[in-house]
PDB file of C-alpha atoms in Angstrom:
ATOM      1  CA  MET A   1       0.000   0.000   0.000  1.00 34.00           C
ATOM      2  CA  LYS A   2       1.117   3.571  -0.487  1.00 31.00           C
ATOM      3  CA  ASN A   3       2.182   5.486   2.585  1.00 33.00           C
ATOM      4  CA  THR A   4       0.278   8.545   3.612  1.00 31.00           C
ATOM      5  CA  PHE A   5       3.667   9.356   4.785  1.00 30.00           C
ATOM      6  CA  CYS A   6       5.644   8.089   7.374  1.00 33.00           C
ATOM      7  CA  LEU A   7       8.098   7.706  12.845  1.00 36.00           C
ATOM      8  CA  PHE A   8       7.786   7.312  14.374  1.00 35.00           C
ATOM      9  CA  PHE A   9       9.755   6.186  15.480  1.00 34.00           C
ATOM     10  CA  ILE A  10      10.465   7.599  13.997  1.00 33.00           C
ATOM     11  CA  ILE A  11      12.536   8.109  11.378  1.00 32.00           C
ATOM     12  CA  TYR A  12      14.595   9.716   7.918  1.00 30.00           C
ATOM     13  CA  LEU A  13      15.244   8.038   4.568  1.00 29.00           C
ATOM     14  CA  PHE A  14      18.456   8.554   2.609  1.00 28.00           C
ATOM     15  CA  PHE A  15      18.532   7.816  -1.133  1.00 27.00           C
ATOM     16  CA  THR A  16      18.191   9.865  -4.310  1.00 25.00           C
ATOM     17  CA  PHE A  17      15.044  10.545  -6.227  1.00 28.00           C
ATOM     18  CA  THR A  18      14.367  12.594  -9.300  1.00 29.00           C
ATOM     19  CA  SER A  19      12.787  16.025  -9.406  1.00 32.00           C
ATOM     20  CA  CYS A  20       9.010  16.165  -9.614  1.00 36.00           C
ATOM     21  CA  GLU A  21       6.140  18.523 -10.134  1.00 35.00           C
ATOM     22  CA  GLU A  22       3.281  18.631  -7.643  1.00 35.00           C
ATOM     23  CA  ASN A  23       0.231  20.871  -8.012  1.00 33.00           C
ATOM     24  CA  GLY A  24       2.124  22.964 -10.547  1.00 35.00           C
ATOM     25  CA  ILE A  25       5.065  23.558  -8.193  1.00 33.00           C
ATOM     26  CA  PHE A  26       8.472  22.259  -9.213  1.00 35.00           C
ATOM     27  CA  PHE A  27      10.508  20.602  -6.463  1.00 35.00           C
ATOM     28  CA  PRO A  28      14.171  20.100  -7.384  1.00 40.00           C
ATOM     29  CA  THR A  29      16.117  17.015  -6.460  1.00 40.00           C
ATOM     30  CA  PRO A  30      17.155  17.410  -2.785  1.00 41.00           C
ATOM     31  CA  THR A  31      20.814  17.551  -1.923  1.00 42.00           C
ATOM     32  CA  ILE A  32      22.464  15.821   1.002  1.00 48.00           C
ATOM     33  CA  THR A  33      22.760  18.424   3.729  1.00 62.00           C
ATOM     34  CA  LYS A  34      22.961  18.452   7.519  1.00 80.00           C
ATOM     35  CA  GLY A  35      20.805  20.555   9.792  1.00 91.00           C
ATOM     36  CA  THR A  36      20.831  20.851  13.564  1.00 95.00           C
ATOM     37  CA  PHE A  37      18.179  19.698  16.024  1.00 97.00           C
ATOM     38  CA  GLU A  38      18.516  20.718  19.678  1.00 97.00           C
ATOM     39  CA  VAL A  39      16.343  20.697  22.797  1.00 97.00           C
ATOM     40  CA  ILE A  40      16.824  20.841  26.564  1.00 97.00           C
ATOM     41  CA  ILE A  41      15.769  17.682  28.458  1.00 94.00           C
ATOM     42  CA  ASP A  42      16.010  17.763  32.256  1.00 88.00           C
ATOM     43  CA  GLY A  43      18.600  20.523  32.036  1.00 90.00           C
ATOM     44  CA  GLN A  44      20.741  18.593  29.533  1.00 92.00           C
ATOM     45  CA  LEU A  45      21.248  19.504  25.884  1.00 95.00           C
ATOM     46  CA  TYR A  46      20.071  16.979  23.307  1.00 95.00           C
ATOM     47  CA  SER A  47      21.787  17.786  20.034  1.00 95.00           C
ATOM     48  CA  THR A  48      22.047  15.885  16.748  1.00 94.00           C
ATOM     49  CA  GLN A  49      22.586  16.410  13.051  1.00 92.00           C
ATOM     50  CA  GLU A  50      20.842  13.120  12.246  1.00 89.00           C
ATOM     51  CA  ALA A  51      17.533  14.790  11.448  1.00 91.00           C
ATOM     52  CA  SER A  52      15.323  15.116   8.400  1.00 90.00           C
ATOM     53  CA  PHE A  53      11.708  15.534   7.397  1.00 89.00           C
ATOM     54  CA  VAL A  54       9.249  13.850   5.093  1.00 81.00           C
ATOM     55  CA  ARG A  55       6.035  15.401   3.867  1.00 77.00           C
ATOM     56  CA  ASP A  56       2.946  14.249   2.064  1.00 67.00           C
ATOM     57  CA  GLY A  57       1.162  17.230   0.589  1.00 65.00           C
ATOM     58  CA  ASN A  58       0.869  19.774   3.398  1.00 71.00           C
ATOM     59  CA  ASN A  59       1.633  17.320   6.213  1.00 77.00           C
ATOM     60  CA  ILE A  60       5.119  16.977   7.711  1.00 88.00           C
ATOM     61  CA  PHE A  61       7.017  14.663  10.052  1.00 86.00           C
ATOM     62  CA  ILE A  62      10.339  15.897  11.459  1.00 92.00           C
ATOM     63  CA  ASN A  63      12.500  13.089  12.821  1.00 88.00           C
ATOM     64  CA  ALA A  64      15.712  13.263  14.842  1.00 91.00           C
ATOM     65  CA  ILE A  65      17.817  10.500  16.350  1.00 86.00           C
ATOM     66  CA  LYS A  66      20.985  10.252  18.427  1.00 85.00           C
ATOM     67  CA  PRO A  67      22.459   7.001  17.056  1.00 75.00           C
ATOM     68  CA  ASN A  68      24.749   6.424  20.035  1.00 75.00           C
ATOM     69  CA  THR A  69      21.823   6.473  22.489  1.00 77.00           C
ATOM     70  CA  ASN A  70      18.938   5.629  20.113  1.00 73.00           C
ATOM     71  CA  GLU A  71      16.876   8.519  21.498  1.00 85.00           C
ATOM     72  CA  ILE A  72      14.298   9.598  18.947  1.00 86.00           C
ATOM     73  CA  PHE A  73      12.133  12.682  18.462  1.00 91.00           C
ATOM     74  CA  THR A  74       9.176  12.913  16.111  1.00 88.00           C
ATOM     75  CA  LEU A  75       7.274  16.127  15.456  1.00 93.00           C
ATOM     76  CA  LYS A  76       4.136  15.745  13.341  1.00 88.00           C
ATOM     77  CA  VAL A  77       2.161  18.700  11.974  1.00 91.00           C
ATOM     78  CA  ASP A  78      -0.800  18.596   9.596  1.00 86.00           C
ATOM     79  CA  ASN A  79      -1.282  21.426   7.087  1.00 84.00           C
ATOM     80  CA  PHE A  80       1.982  23.066   8.145  1.00 86.00           C
ATOM     81  CA  ASP A  81       3.126  26.481   6.996  1.00 88.00           C
ATOM     82  CA  VAL A  82       5.143  29.369   8.386  1.00 90.00           C
ATOM     83  CA  GLY A  83       3.521  30.093  11.737  1.00 91.00           C
ATOM     84  CA  ASN A  84       2.596  28.695  15.139  1.00 93.00           C
ATOM     85  CA  PHE A  85       0.911  25.343  15.845  1.00 95.00           C
ATOM     86  CA  SER A  86      -0.282  23.812  19.116  1.00 95.00           C
ATOM     87  CA  PHE A  87       0.603  20.258  20.208  1.00 95.00           C
ATOM     88  CA  GLN A  88      -2.707  18.591  21.042  1.00 89.00           C
ATOM     89  CA  GLY A  89      -5.024  15.965  19.632  1.00 84.00           C
ATOM     90  CA  THR A  90      -3.770  13.653  16.890  1.00 78.00           C
ATOM     91  CA  ASN A  91      -2.964  16.083  14.066  1.00 82.00           C
ATOM     92  CA  THR A  92      -0.100  17.994  15.682  1.00 91.00           C
ATOM     93  CA  VAL A  93       1.910  15.673  17.924  1.00 89.00           C
ATOM     94  CA  ALA A  94       5.350  15.649  19.560  1.00 92.00           C
ATOM     95  CA  SER A  95       6.939  12.504  20.942  1.00 89.00           C
ATOM     96  CA  PHE A  96      10.238  11.419  22.444  1.00 90.00           C
ATOM     97  CA  ILE A  97      11.406   7.817  22.719  1.00 82.00           C
ATOM     98  CA  GLU A  98      14.128   6.876  25.176  1.00 78.00           C
ATOM     99  CA  ASN A  99      15.394   3.371  24.446  1.00 64.00           C
ATOM    100  CA  ASN A 100      17.494   1.117  26.605  1.00 54.00           C
ATOM    101  CA  PRO A 101      18.415  -2.542  26.087  1.00 45.00           C
ATOM    102  CA  VAL A 102      15.294  -3.940  27.757  1.00 44.00           C
ATOM    103  CA  SER A 103      12.592  -1.311  27.444  1.00 48.00           C
ATOM    104  CA  ALA A 104      11.494   1.928  25.840  1.00 57.00           C
ATOM    105  CA  ASN A 105       9.901   4.962  27.429  1.00 73.00           C
ATOM    106  CA  VAL A 106       7.708   7.239  25.346  1.00 78.00           C
ATOM    107  CA  TRP A 107       6.644  10.770  26.256  1.00 87.00           C
ATOM    108  CA  SER A 108       4.062  12.160  23.881  1.00 88.00           C
ATOM    109  CA  THR A 109       1.398  14.822  23.460  1.00 90.00           C
ATOM    110  CA  SER A 110      -0.800  12.448  21.464  1.00 81.00           C
ATOM    111  CA  ASN A 111      -4.556  12.622  22.170  1.00 78.00           C
ATOM    112  CA  GLN A 112      -4.211  15.490  24.626  1.00 84.00           C
ATOM    113  CA  THR A 113      -7.387  17.608  24.739  1.00 86.00           C
ATOM    114  CA  SER A 114      -5.572  20.851  25.583  1.00 91.00           C
ATOM    115  CA  SER A 115      -2.351  22.389  24.348  1.00 93.00           C
ATOM    116  CA  ARG A 116       0.826  20.704  25.603  1.00 94.00           C
ATOM    117  CA  GLY A 117       3.228  23.009  23.786  1.00 96.00           C
ATOM    118  CA  THR A 118       3.887  24.667  20.456  1.00 97.00           C
ATOM    119  CA  ILE A 119       5.921  24.388  17.290  1.00 97.00           C
ATOM    120  CA  VAL A 120       6.763  27.443  15.192  1.00 97.00           C
ATOM    121  CA  PHE A 121       7.954  27.210  11.593  1.00 96.00           C
ATOM    122  CA  THR A 122      10.170  30.229  10.968  1.00 96.00           C
ATOM    123  CA  ASP A 123      11.436  29.241   7.518  1.00 95.00           C
ATOM    124  CA  ILE A 124      10.247  26.801   4.841  1.00 92.00           C
ATOM    125  CA  ASP A 125      12.662  26.757   1.912  1.00 92.00           C
ATOM    126  CA  LEU A 126      11.098  24.965  -1.085  1.00 86.00           C
ATOM    127  CA  ILE A 127      14.187  25.616  -3.207  1.00 89.00           C
ATOM    128  CA  ASN A 128      16.703  23.899  -0.932  1.00 89.00           C
ATOM    129  CA  ASN A 129      14.045  21.692   0.700  1.00 90.00           C
ATOM    130  CA  THR A 130      14.782  22.647   4.315  1.00 94.00           C
ATOM    131  CA  VAL A 131      12.692  23.750   7.288  1.00 95.00           C
ATOM    132  CA  SER A 132      13.607  25.690  10.423  1.00 97.00           C
ATOM    133  CA  GLY A 133      11.774  26.606  13.591  1.00 97.00           C
ATOM    134  CA  THR A 134      11.382  26.258  17.337  1.00 98.00           C
ATOM    135  CA  PHE A 135       9.343  24.042  19.644  1.00 98.00           C
ATOM    136  CA  ASN A 136       8.584  23.100  23.236  1.00 97.00           C
ATOM    137  CA  PHE A 137       6.240  20.576  24.778  1.00 97.00           C
ATOM    138  CA  ILE A 138       5.299  18.606  27.864  1.00 96.00           C
ATOM    139  CA  GLY A 139       5.038  14.909  27.070  1.00 92.00           C
ATOM    140  CA  ASN A 140       3.071  12.335  29.034  1.00 88.00           C
ATOM    141  CA  ASN A 141       4.219   8.766  29.618  1.00 83.00           C
ATOM    142  CA  ILE A 142       1.036   6.679  29.632  1.00 74.00           C
ATOM    143  CA  SER A 143       2.853   3.698  31.150  1.00 69.00           C
ATOM    144  CA  THR A 144       4.230   5.453  34.228  1.00 77.00           C
ATOM    145  CA  GLY A 145       1.822   8.393  34.424  1.00 81.00           C
ATOM    146  CA  SER A 146       4.776  10.788  34.496  1.00 87.00           C
ATOM    147  CA  SER A 147       5.324  14.016  32.557  1.00 92.00           C
ATOM    148  CA  ARG A 148       8.502  15.469  31.104  1.00 94.00           C
ATOM    149  CA  ALA A 149       9.320  18.940  29.794  1.00 96.00           C
ATOM    150  CA  PHE A 150      11.210  19.548  26.539  1.00 97.00           C
ATOM    151  CA  THR A 151      12.222  23.188  26.273  1.00 97.00           C
ATOM    152  CA  GLN A 152      14.154  25.604  24.051  1.00 97.00           C
ATOM    153  CA  GLY A 153      13.843  23.262  21.100  1.00 97.00           C
ATOM    154  CA  THR A 154      15.217  24.409  17.750  1.00 98.00           C
ATOM    155  CA  PHE A 155      15.542  22.823  14.319  1.00 98.00           C
ATOM    156  CA  VAL A 156      17.646  24.678  11.764  1.00 97.00           C
ATOM    157  CA  ASN A 157      17.895  23.848   8.054  1.00 96.00           C
ATOM    158  CA  ILE A 158      16.531  20.353   8.526  1.00 95.00           C
ATOM    159  CA  PRO A 159      16.711  18.699   5.079  1.00 93.00           C
ATOM    160  CA  GLN A 160      13.979  16.780   3.349  1.00 87.00           C
ATOM    161  CA  SER A 161      14.615  13.061   3.329  1.00 78.00           C
ATOM    162  CA  ILE A 162      15.906  12.237  -0.129  1.00 60.00           C
ATOM    163  CA  THR A 163      14.153   8.936  -0.628  1.00 50.00           C
ATOM    164  CA  SER A 164      11.015   8.742  -2.686  1.00 45.00           C
ATOM    165  CA  ILE A 165       8.408   7.110  -0.462  1.00 43.00           C
ATOM    166  CA  SER A 166       5.640   6.619  -3.013  1.00 44.00           C
ATOM    167  CA  ASP A 167       6.658   3.034  -3.905  1.00 62.00           C
ATOM    168  CA  ASP A 168       7.604   1.870  -0.393  1.00 79.00           C
ATOM    169  CA  ASN A 169       5.215  -0.568   1.237  1.00 88.00           C
ATOM    170  CA  PHE A 170       4.840  -2.554   4.439  1.00 93.00           C
ATOM    171  CA  SER A 171       2.189  -4.986   5.607  1.00 94.00           C
ATOM    172  CA  ALA A 172       1.620  -7.405   8.481  1.00 96.00           C
ATOM    173  CA  LYS A 173      -1.034  -8.875  10.751  1.00 95.00           C
ATOM    174  CA  VAL A 174      -1.113  -8.571  14.538  1.00 95.00           C
ATOM    175  CA  ASP A 175      -2.998 -11.471  16.133  1.00 95.00           C
ATOM    176  CA  GLY A 176      -4.626 -12.067  12.766  1.00 95.00           C
ATOM    177  CA  ILE A 177      -5.801  -8.463  12.293  1.00 94.00           C
ATOM    178  CA  GLU A 178      -4.456  -6.370   9.420  1.00 93.00           C
ATOM    179  CA  TYR A 179      -1.898  -3.828  10.631  1.00 93.00           C
ATOM    180  CA  GLN A 180      -2.816  -0.619   8.831  1.00 81.00           C
ATOM    181  CA  GLU A 181       0.252   1.595   9.129  1.00 78.00           C
ATOM    182  CA  GLU A 182      -0.252   5.322   8.800  1.00 69.00           C
ATOM    183  CA  SER A 183       3.397   6.092   8.230  1.00 72.00           C
ATOM    184  CA  LEU A 184       6.547   4.274   7.187  1.00 79.00           C
ATOM    185  CA  PHE A 185      10.090   5.365   7.999  1.00 77.00           C
ATOM    186  CA  THR A 186      13.289   3.862   6.693  1.00 81.00           C
ATOM    187  CA  ASN A 187      16.707   5.137   7.611  1.00 78.00           C
ATOM    188  CA  LEU A 188      20.388   4.258   7.404  1.00 80.00           C
ATOM    189  CA  VAL A 189      22.215   5.004  10.663  1.00 76.00           C
ATOM    190  CA  THR A 190      25.273   3.909  12.607  1.00 73.00           C
ATOM    191  CA  VAL A 191      24.563   2.440  16.038  1.00 70.00           C
ATOM    192  CA  GLY A 192      27.724   1.565  17.923  1.00 65.00           C
ATOM    193  CA  SER A 193      29.978  -0.173  15.411  1.00 72.00           C
ATOM    194  CA  LYS A 194      27.093  -1.275  13.188  1.00 78.00           C
ATOM    195  CA  GLU A 195      25.601   0.452  10.143  1.00 86.00           C
ATOM    196  CA  LEU A 196      21.912  -0.413  10.246  1.00 88.00           C
ATOM    197  CA  ILE A 197      18.837  -0.127   8.074  1.00 91.00           C
ATOM    198  CA  LEU A 198      15.973   0.913  10.356  1.00 87.00           C
ATOM    199  CA  ILE A 199      12.415   0.174   9.226  1.00 91.00           C
ATOM    200  CA  ASN A 200       9.616   1.606  11.342  1.00 85.00           C
ATOM    201  CA  ALA A 201       5.956   1.171  10.400  1.00 87.00           C
ATOM    202  CA  ASN A 202       3.693   3.268  12.600  1.00 80.00           C
ATOM    203  CA  LYS A 203       0.017   2.669  13.088  1.00 79.00           C
ATOM    204  CA  SER A 204       0.117   5.676  15.394  1.00 65.00           C
ATOM    205  CA  LEU A 205       2.708   7.421  17.535  1.00 60.00           C
ATOM    206  CA  SER A 206       2.047   4.775  20.191  1.00 68.00           C
ATOM    207  CA  GLU A 207       2.026   1.604  18.052  1.00 83.00           C
ATOM    208  CA  THR A 208       4.975   0.613  15.867  1.00 87.00           C
ATOM    209  CA  ILE A 209       6.495  -2.445  14.226  1.00 93.00           C
ATOM    210  CA  SER A 210      10.265  -2.001  13.886  1.00 91.00           C
ATOM    211  CA  ILE A 211      12.911  -4.041  12.083  1.00 94.00           C
ATOM    212  CA  ASN A 212      16.664  -3.380  12.247  1.00 92.00           C
ATOM    213  CA  LEU A 213      18.972  -4.907   9.637  1.00 94.00           C
ATOM    214  CA  GLU A 214      22.710  -4.736   9.058  1.00 94.00           C
ATOM    215  CA  SER A 215      23.300  -2.642   5.953  1.00 94.00           C
ATOM    216  CA  ASP A 216      25.283  -5.401   4.206  1.00 95.00           C
ATOM    217  CA  ILE A 217      22.718  -8.147   4.815  1.00 96.00           C
ATOM    218  CA  ASP A 218      22.439 -10.653   1.967  1.00 96.00           C
ATOM    219  CA  VAL A 219      19.456 -12.485   0.502  1.00 96.00           C
ATOM    220  CA  GLY A 220      18.508 -15.394   2.768  1.00 96.00           C
ATOM    221  CA  GLU A 221      16.575 -16.443   5.855  1.00 96.00           C
ATOM    222  CA  TYR A 222      17.608 -15.277   9.327  1.00 97.00           C
ATOM    223  CA  ASP A 223      16.492 -15.733  12.918  1.00 97.00           C
ATOM    224  CA  PHE A 224      15.704 -12.513  14.754  1.00 96.00           C
ATOM    225  CA  GLY A 225      18.528 -11.715  17.175  1.00 93.00           C
ATOM    226  CA  SER A 226      18.868  -9.589  20.276  1.00 84.00           C
ATOM    227  CA  PHE A 227      19.142  -5.811  20.587  1.00 72.00           C
ATOM    228  CA  ILE A 228      20.829  -6.343  23.958  1.00 70.00           C
ATOM    229  CA  SER A 229      23.731  -8.285  22.429  1.00 77.00           C
ATOM    230  CA  GLN A 230      23.471  -6.344  19.148  1.00 77.00           C
ATOM    231  CA  THR A 231      22.971  -9.510  17.106  1.00 89.00           C
ATOM    232  CA  TYR A 232      21.003  -8.491  14.036  1.00 93.00           C
ATOM    233  CA  PRO A 233      18.468  -8.586  12.504  1.00 96.00           C
ATOM    234  CA  THR A 234      16.161  -7.556  15.341  1.00 94.00           C
ATOM    235  CA  GLY A 235      12.445  -6.916  15.484  1.00 94.00           C
ATOM    236  CA  GLN A 236      10.153  -5.119  17.913  1.00 91.00           C
ATOM    237  CA  TYR A 237       6.476  -4.385  18.414  1.00 92.00           C
ATOM    238  CA  ASN A 238       5.833  -1.246  20.493  1.00 85.00           C
ATOM    239  CA  VAL A 239       2.481  -0.454  22.086  1.00 82.00           C
ATOM    240  CA  GLY A 240       2.336   2.709  24.188  1.00 69.00           C
ATOM    241  CA  SER A 241       5.471   2.682  26.319  1.00 65.00           C
ATOM    242  CA  ALA A 242       5.801  -1.105  26.254  1.00 78.00           C
ATOM    243  CA  ILE A 243       8.263  -2.844  23.973  1.00 82.00           C
ATOM    244  CA  TYR A 244       7.906  -6.464  22.852  1.00 89.00           C
ATOM    245  CA  LEU A 245      10.868  -8.250  21.297  1.00 91.00           C
ATOM    246  CA  ALA A 246      10.772 -10.497  18.249  1.00 94.00           C
ATOM    247  CA  ASP A 247      11.326 -14.247  18.275  1.00 94.00           C
ATOM    248  CA  GLY A 248      10.913 -15.554  14.757  1.00 96.00           C
ATOM    249  CA  LYS A 249      12.321 -15.389  11.275  1.00 97.00           C
ATOM    250  CA  ILE A 250      12.899 -12.858   8.514  1.00 97.00           C
ATOM    251  CA  ARG A 251      13.656 -13.647   4.877  1.00 97.00           C
ATOM    252  CA  ILE A 252      15.448 -11.096   2.703  1.00 96.00           C
ATOM    253  CA  THR A 253      14.171 -11.703  -0.815  1.00 96.00           C
ATOM    254  CA  SER A 254      16.148  -8.953  -2.567  1.00 95.00           C
ATOM    255  CA  HIS A 255      18.721  -6.321  -1.587  1.00 94.00           C
ATOM    256  CA  ASN A 256      20.200  -3.854  -4.042  1.00 92.00           C
ATOM    257  CA  LYS A 257      23.001  -2.303  -1.975  1.00 90.00           C
ATOM    258  CA  ILE A 258      23.885   0.233  -4.656  1.00 88.00           C
ATOM    259  CA  ALA A 259      20.352   1.546  -5.195  1.00 84.00           C
ATOM    260  CA  ARG A 260      19.531   0.974  -1.497  1.00 87.00           C
ATOM    261  CA  LEU A 261      16.392  -1.045  -2.096  1.00 90.00           C
ATOM    262  CA  ILE A 262      15.464  -4.006   0.115  1.00 95.00           C
ATOM    263  CA  SER A 263      12.530  -6.416   0.236  1.00 95.00           C
ATOM    264  CA  GLY A 264      11.589  -9.243   2.534  1.00 96.00           C
ATOM    265  CA  THR A 265       9.037 -11.169   4.554  1.00 97.00           C
ATOM    266  CA  PHE A 266       8.858 -11.881   8.283  1.00 98.00           C
ATOM    267  CA  GLN A 267       6.900 -13.383  11.145  1.00 97.00           C
ATOM    268  CA  PHE A 268       7.559 -13.361  14.882  1.00 97.00           C
ATOM    269  CA  ASP A 269       6.118 -13.774  18.347  1.00 96.00           C
ATOM    270  CA  ALA A 270       6.404 -10.580  20.388  1.00 94.00           C
ATOM    271  CA  SER A 271       7.252 -10.984  24.066  1.00 91.00           C
ATOM    272  CA  PRO A 272       8.306  -8.621  26.888  1.00 86.00           C
ATOM    273  CA  ALA A 273      12.049  -8.488  27.500  1.00 75.00           C
ATOM    274  CA  THR A 274      11.502 -10.010  30.926  1.00 75.00           C
ATOM    275  CA  SER A 275       9.407 -12.960  29.722  1.00 75.00           C
ATOM    276  CA  SER A 276       9.477 -15.666  27.063  1.00 74.00           C
ATOM    277  CA  THR A 277       5.689 -15.847  26.917  1.00 82.00           C
ATOM    278  CA  PRO A 278       4.431 -14.155  23.743  1.00 81.00           C
ATOM    279  CA  ASN A 279       1.885 -11.363  24.070  1.00 90.00           C
ATOM    280  CA  PHE A 280       1.352 -10.884  20.340  1.00 95.00           C
ATOM    281  CA  SER A 281       1.749 -12.838  17.116  1.00 96.00           C
ATOM    282  CA  ILE A 282       3.014 -10.895  14.100  1.00 97.00           C
ATOM    283  CA  THR A 283       2.359 -12.790  10.866  1.00 97.00           C
ATOM    284  CA  GLU A 284       2.294 -12.331   7.077  1.00 96.00           C
ATOM    285  CA  GLY A 285       4.819  -9.513   7.334  1.00 96.00           C
ATOM    286  CA  SER A 286       6.350  -8.090   4.177  1.00 96.00           C
ATOM    287  CA  PHE A 287       8.209  -4.950   3.133  1.00 95.00           C
ATOM    288  CA  ASN A 288       9.666  -3.364   0.031  1.00 92.00           C
ATOM    289  CA  VAL A 289      11.489  -0.144   0.922  1.00 89.00           C
ATOM    290  CA  SER A 290      14.266   2.214  -0.048  1.00 86.00           C
ATOM    291  CA  TYR A 291      16.648   3.631   2.557  1.00 81.00           C
TER     292      TYR A 291
END
């Protein structure tokens, strides 16, 4: 299926696509650039250049990750333009994911009935395909009931992801029910000593199927490994702030390492890190993505 765009978790896709014309407006081929994404968390500066955005029409997702800590921000705004937008409801949402080897904490403004912060777009450059602005928000952790403040946030010259997303697709079933993802992110990042392809299919900002593959993976069948021991590939199913790890198999059916195109199928049981008893069954999984 075609993506209406793309998270959570996440986040940014790096590959080249040709120029196109949309609604009479010409968008040139993006160039590989680096912006800056910064925010204060508990008095500490979070700063990264691993940030980009993807948009579908007038909707935008800005994604930022610190590869060494795997901390991820996603800022989603519908019908964005230069100006001020409030984080509340499901159309304008901020989220922060803090991963560790056995769990993941998520602080988000999703489904809040009153404003939990703002995002301001100060510059939208359709020639160089970059966006800049500021943001702040208070995110809630639905698992722990805690709140966290993210202040003095800035994003400067964040580039558009340079992968065409129109032909990417992802499908799966969760306990026999079709998983209808609203957004699909693929990204090539370095985590520790590994260069990884990250695939994140988001049904919402609180429900995600994630697959992590080594960038040089060959065609073949593999058992899902462990994020804790960094044995790849790995798979996860995230619901709210809970993370369920994959025990199953993935088959890579094609991988063009030059064009950065990869396809495959998968199935796994999803269990908490502290238990071997599955909570969910992920079946009939397939993907065909660029990264």
